[in-house]
mmCIF file of C-alpha atoms and ligand atoms in Angstrom:
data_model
loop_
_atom_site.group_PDB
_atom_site.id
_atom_site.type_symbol
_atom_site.label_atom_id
_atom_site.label_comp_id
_atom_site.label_asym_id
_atom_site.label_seq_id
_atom_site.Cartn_x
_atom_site.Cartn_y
_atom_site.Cartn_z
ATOM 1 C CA UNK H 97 85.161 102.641 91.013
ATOM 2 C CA UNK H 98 84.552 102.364 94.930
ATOM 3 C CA UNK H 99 86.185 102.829 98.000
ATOM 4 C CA UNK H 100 86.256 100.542 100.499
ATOM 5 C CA UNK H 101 86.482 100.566 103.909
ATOM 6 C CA UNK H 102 86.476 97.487 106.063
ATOM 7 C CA UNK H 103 85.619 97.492 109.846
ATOM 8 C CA UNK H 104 86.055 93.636 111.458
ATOM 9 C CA UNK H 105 85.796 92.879 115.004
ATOM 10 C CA UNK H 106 83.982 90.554 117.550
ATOM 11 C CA UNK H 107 80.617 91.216 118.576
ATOM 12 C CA UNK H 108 80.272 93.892 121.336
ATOM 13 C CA UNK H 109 83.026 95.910 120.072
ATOM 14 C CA UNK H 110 81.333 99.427 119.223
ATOM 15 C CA UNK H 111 81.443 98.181 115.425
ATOM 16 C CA UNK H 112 77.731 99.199 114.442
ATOM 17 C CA UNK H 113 77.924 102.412 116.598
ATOM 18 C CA UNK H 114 80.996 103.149 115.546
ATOM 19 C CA UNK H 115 80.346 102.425 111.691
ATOM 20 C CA UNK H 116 77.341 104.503 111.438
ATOM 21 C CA UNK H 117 78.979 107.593 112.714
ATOM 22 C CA UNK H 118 82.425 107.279 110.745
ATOM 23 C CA UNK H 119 80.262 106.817 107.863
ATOM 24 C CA UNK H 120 77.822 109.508 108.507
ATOM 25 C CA UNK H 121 80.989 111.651 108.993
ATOM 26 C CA UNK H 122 82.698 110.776 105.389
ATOM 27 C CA UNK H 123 79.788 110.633 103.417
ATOM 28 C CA UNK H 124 80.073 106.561 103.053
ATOM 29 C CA UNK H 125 77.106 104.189 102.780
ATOM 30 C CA UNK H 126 76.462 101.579 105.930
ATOM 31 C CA UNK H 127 76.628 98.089 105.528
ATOM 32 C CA UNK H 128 75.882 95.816 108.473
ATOM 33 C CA UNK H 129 76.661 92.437 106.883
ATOM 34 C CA UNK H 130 76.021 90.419 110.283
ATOM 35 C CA UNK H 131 72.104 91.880 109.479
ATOM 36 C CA UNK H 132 72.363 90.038 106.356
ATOM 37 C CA UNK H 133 73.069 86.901 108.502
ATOM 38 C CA UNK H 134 70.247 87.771 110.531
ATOM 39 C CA UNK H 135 67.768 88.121 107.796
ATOM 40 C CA UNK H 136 68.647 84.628 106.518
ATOM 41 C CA UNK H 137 68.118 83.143 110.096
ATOM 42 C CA UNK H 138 64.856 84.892 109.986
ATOM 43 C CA UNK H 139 63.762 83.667 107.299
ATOM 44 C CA UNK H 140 64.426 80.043 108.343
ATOM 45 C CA UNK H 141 62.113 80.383 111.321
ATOM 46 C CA UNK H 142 59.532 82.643 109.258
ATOM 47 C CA UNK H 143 59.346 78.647 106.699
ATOM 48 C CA UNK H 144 59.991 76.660 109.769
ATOM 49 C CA UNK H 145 63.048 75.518 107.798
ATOM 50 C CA UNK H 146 65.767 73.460 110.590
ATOM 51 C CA UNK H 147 69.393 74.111 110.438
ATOM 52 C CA UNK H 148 70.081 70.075 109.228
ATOM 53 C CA UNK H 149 67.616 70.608 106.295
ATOM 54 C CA UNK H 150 70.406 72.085 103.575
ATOM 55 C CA UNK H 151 68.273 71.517 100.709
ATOM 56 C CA UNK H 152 65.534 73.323 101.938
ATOM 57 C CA UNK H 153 68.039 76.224 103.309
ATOM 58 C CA UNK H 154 69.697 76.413 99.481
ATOM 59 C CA UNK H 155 66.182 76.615 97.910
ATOM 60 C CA UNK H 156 65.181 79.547 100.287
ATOM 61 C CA UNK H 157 68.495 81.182 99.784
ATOM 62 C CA UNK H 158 67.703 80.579 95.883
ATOM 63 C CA UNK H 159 64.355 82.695 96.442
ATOM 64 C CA UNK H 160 65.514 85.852 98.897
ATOM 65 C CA UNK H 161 65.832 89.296 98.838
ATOM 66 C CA UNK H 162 67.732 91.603 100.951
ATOM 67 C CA UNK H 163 67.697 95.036 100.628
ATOM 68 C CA UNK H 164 69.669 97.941 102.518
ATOM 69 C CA UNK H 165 68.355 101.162 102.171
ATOM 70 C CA UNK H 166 69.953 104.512 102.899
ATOM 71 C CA UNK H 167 68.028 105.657 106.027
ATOM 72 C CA UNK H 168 69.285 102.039 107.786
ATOM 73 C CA UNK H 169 66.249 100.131 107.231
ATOM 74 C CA UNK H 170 66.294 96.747 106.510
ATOM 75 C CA UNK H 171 63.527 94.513 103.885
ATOM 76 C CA UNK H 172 63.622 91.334 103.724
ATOM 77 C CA UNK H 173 61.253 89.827 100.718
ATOM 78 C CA UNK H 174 59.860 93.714 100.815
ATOM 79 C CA UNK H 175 58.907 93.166 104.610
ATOM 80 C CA UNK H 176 60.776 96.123 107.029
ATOM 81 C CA UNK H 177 62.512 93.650 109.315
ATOM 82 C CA UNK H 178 64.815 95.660 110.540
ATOM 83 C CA UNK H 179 63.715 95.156 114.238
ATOM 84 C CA UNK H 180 62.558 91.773 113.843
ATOM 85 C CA UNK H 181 66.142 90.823 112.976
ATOM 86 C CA UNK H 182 67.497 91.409 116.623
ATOM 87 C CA UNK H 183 64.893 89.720 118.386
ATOM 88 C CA UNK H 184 65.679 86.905 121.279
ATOM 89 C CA UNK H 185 65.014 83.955 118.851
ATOM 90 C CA UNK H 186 67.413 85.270 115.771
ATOM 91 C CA UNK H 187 69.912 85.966 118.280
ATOM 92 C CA UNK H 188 70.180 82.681 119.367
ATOM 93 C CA UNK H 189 70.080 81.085 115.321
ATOM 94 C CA UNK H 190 71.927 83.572 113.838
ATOM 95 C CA UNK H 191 75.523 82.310 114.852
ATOM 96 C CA UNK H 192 75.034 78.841 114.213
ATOM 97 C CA UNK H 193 73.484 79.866 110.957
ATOM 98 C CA UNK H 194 76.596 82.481 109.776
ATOM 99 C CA UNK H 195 79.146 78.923 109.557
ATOM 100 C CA UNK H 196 76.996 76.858 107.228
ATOM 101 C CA UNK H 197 79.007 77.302 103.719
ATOM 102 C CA UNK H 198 75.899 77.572 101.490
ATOM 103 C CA UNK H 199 75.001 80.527 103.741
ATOM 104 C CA UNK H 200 78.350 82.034 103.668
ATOM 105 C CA UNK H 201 78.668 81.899 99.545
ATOM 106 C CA UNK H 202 75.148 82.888 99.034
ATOM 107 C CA UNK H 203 75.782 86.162 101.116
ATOM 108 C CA UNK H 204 79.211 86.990 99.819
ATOM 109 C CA UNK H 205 77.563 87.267 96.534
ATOM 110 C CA UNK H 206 74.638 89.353 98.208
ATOM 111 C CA UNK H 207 77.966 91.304 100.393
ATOM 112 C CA UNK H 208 79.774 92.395 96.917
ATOM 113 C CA UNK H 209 76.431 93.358 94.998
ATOM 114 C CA UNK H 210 75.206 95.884 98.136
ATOM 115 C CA UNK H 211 78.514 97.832 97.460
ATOM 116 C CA UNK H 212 78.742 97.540 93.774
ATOM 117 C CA UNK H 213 79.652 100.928 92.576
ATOM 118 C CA UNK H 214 79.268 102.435 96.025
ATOM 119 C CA UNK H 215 81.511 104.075 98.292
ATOM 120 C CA UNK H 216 81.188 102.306 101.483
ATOM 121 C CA UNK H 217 81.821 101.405 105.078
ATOM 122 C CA UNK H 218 81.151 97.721 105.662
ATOM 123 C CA UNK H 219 81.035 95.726 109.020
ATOM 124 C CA UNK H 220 81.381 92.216 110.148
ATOM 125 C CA UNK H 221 84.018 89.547 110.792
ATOM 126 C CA UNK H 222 85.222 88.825 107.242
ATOM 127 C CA UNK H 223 85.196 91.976 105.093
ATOM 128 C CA UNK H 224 89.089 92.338 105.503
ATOM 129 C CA UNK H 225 89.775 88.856 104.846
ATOM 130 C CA UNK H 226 87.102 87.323 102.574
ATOM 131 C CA UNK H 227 84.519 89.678 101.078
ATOM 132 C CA UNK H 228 86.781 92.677 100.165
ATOM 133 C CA UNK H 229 90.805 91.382 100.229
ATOM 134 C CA UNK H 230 91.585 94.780 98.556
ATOM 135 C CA UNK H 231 89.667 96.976 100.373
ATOM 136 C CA UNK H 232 91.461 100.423 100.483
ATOM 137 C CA UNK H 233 91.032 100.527 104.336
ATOM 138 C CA UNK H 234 90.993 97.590 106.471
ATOM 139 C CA UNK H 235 90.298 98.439 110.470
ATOM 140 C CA UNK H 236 90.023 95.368 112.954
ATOM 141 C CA UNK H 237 87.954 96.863 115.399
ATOM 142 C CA UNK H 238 88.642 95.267 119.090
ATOM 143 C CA UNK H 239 87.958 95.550 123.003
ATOM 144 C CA UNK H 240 88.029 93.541 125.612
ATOM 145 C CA UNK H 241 85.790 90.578 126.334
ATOM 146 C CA UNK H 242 85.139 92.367 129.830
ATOM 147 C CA UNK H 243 84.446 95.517 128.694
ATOM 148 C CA UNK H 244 81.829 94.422 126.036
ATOM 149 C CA UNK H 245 79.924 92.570 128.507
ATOM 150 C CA UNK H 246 79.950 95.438 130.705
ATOM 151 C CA UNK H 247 78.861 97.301 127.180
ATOM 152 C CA UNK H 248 76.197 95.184 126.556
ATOM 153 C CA UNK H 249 74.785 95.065 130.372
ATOM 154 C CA UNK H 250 74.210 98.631 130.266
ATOM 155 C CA UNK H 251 72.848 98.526 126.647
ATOM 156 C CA UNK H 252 70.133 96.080 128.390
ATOM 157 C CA UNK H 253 69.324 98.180 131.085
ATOM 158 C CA UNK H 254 68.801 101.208 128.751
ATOM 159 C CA UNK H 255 66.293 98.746 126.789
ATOM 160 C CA UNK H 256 64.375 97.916 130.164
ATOM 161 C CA UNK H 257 66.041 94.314 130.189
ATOM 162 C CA UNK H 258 67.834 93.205 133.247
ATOM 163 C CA UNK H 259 71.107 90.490 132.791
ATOM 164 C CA UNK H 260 73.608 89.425 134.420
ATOM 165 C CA UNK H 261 77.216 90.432 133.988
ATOM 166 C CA UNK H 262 78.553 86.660 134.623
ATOM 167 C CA UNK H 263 76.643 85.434 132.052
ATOM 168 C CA UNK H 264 76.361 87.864 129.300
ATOM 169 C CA UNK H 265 80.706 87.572 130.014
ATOM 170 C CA UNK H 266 79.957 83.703 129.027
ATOM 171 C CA UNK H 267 77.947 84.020 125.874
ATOM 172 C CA UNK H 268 80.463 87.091 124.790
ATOM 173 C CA UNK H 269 83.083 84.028 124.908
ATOM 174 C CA UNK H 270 80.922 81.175 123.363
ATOM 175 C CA UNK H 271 80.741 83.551 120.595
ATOM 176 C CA UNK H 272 84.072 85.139 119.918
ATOM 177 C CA UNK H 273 85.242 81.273 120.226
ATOM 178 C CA UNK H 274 82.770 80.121 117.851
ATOM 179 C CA UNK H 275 83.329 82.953 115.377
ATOM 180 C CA UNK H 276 86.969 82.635 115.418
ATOM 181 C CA UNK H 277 87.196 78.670 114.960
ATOM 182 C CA UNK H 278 84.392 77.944 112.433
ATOM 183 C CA UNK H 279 86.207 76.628 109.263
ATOM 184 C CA UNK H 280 84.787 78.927 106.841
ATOM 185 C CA UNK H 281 85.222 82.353 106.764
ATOM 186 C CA UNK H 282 86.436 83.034 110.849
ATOM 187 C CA UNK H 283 86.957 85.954 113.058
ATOM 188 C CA UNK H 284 90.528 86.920 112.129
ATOM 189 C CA UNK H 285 92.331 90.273 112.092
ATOM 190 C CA UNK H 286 93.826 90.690 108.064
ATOM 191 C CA UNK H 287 96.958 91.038 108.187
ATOM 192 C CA UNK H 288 97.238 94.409 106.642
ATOM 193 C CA UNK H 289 94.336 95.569 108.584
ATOM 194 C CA UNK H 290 95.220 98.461 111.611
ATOM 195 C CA UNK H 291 94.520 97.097 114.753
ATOM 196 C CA UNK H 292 92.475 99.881 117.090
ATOM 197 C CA UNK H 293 91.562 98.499 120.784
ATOM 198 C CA UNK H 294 88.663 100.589 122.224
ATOM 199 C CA UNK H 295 88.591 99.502 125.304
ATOM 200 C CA UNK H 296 89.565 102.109 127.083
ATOM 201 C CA UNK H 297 88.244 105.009 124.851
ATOM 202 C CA UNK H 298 85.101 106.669 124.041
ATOM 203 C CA UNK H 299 83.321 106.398 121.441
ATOM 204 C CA UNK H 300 84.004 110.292 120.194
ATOM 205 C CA UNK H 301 88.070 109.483 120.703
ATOM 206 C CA UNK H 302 87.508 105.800 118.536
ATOM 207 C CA UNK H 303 85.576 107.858 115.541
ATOM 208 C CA UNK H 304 88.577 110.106 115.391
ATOM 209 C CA UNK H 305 90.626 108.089 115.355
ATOM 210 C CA UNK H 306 89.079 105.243 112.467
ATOM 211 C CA UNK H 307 88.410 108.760 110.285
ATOM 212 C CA UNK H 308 92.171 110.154 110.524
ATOM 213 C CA UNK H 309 93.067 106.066 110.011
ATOM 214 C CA UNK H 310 90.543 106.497 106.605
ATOM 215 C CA UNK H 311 91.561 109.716 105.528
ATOM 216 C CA UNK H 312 95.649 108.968 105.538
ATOM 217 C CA UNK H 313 95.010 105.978 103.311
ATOM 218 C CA UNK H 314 93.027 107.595 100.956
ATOM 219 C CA UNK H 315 94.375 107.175 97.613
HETATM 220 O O1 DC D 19 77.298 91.600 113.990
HETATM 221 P P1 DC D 19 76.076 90.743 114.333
HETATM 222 O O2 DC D 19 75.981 90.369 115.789
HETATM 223 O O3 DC D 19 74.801 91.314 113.815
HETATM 224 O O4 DC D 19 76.330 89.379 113.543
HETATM 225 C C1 DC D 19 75.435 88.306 113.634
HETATM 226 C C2 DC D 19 76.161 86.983 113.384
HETATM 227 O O5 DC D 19 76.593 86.906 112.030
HETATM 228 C C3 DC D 19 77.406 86.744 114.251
HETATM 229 O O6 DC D 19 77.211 85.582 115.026
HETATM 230 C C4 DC D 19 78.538 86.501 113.311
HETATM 231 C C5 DC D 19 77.922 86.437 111.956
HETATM 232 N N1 DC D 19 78.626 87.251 110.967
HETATM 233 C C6 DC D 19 79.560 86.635 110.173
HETATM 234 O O7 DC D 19 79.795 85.442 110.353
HETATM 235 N N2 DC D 19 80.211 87.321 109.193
HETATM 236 C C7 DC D 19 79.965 88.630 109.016
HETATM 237 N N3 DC D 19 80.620 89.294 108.046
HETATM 238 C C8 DC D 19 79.021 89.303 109.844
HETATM 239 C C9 DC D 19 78.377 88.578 110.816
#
């Protein structure tokens, strides 16, 4: 048996920070599924494979392997990707990538098998919803769209890279939109998830606050 807890939320929210230290703090494992998204768009541009070409995509999907180890690292086909995977050009394929079905039912399978037998804390847009229904805990992690930009500037800067606030606001909003209207699988809160806003909290107050959430509804 496993326990599940199941963090959604747009991009920008605090979602991997946040994950990794609730986790860290319960003794769960990690899963980033949006880095299982990202390994598939990776591999597309590692075969040169376009986003029209579906039989291609389903025979590479046939062939992959993802792996998520313990210490956060990420192998894809045994290669450590797990800075490749947020590079420029997987940023900008990634999206468009996470709404083709094939995708989506290929990595739910991939999803369920990571936390097989595991007890877990697993982020991305559809854990609540699609991948785990009955998770024990499901948190729908939010802030907002302001505030992440402002997040994400700064992140930038730390990194060395400069951006604008206008339009990192702008691709913030292409994305929630596109996330939350794609047919399969979107951006939705579940409706028995608990709904924490962090905009205007740090991320110390939002971890105590998702761990008391966890630990009242433990069975
Ligand atoms: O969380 P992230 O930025 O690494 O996610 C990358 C992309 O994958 C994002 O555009 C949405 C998509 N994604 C998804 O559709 N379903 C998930 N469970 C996780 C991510």
């Amino acid at each position: 048996m496993s326990f599940i807890v199941a963090i959604d939320g747009p991009a920008g929210a605090g979602k991997g920070t946040i994950t990794k230290l609730v986790g860290e703090k319960l003794g769960l494992v990690n899963i980033d599924t949006g880095a299982t998204f990202r390994c598939v768009a990776l591999n597309m541009l590692q075969e040169h494979i376009d986003i029209q070409e579906e039989e291609k995509i389903e025979k590479m999907l046939n062939n992959i392997n993802i792996e998520m180890h313990t210490d956060g690292k990420i192998f894809l086909n045994g290669e450590d990707v797990t800075h490749r995977i947020r590079e420029n050009d997987v940023n900008g394929l990634v999206s468009p990538v996470s709404t083709l079905p094939v995708v989506r039912n290929k990595l739910l399978e991939v999803q369920r098998n990571i936390a097989k037998g595991k007890n877990v804390i697993m982020e991305g847009r559809d854990i609540g919803t699609v991948v785990f229904p009955n998770a024990d805990v499901k948190i729908y992690l939010d802030a907002a769209a302001e505030e992440r930009a402002r997040r994400r500037v700064l992140q930038n800067q730390e990194k060395g890279i400069e951006s604008s606030y206008e339009e990192v606001l702008k691709g913030i909003k292409d994305r929630d939109k596109r996330d939350s209207t794609r047919e399969i699988a979107p951006l939705k809160k579940a409706e028995d998830a608990i709904y924490v806003d962090s905009t205007n909290l740090s991320i110390e107050q939002v971890v105590n606050q998702i761990v008391k959430i966890i630990e009242n509804n433990k069975k």
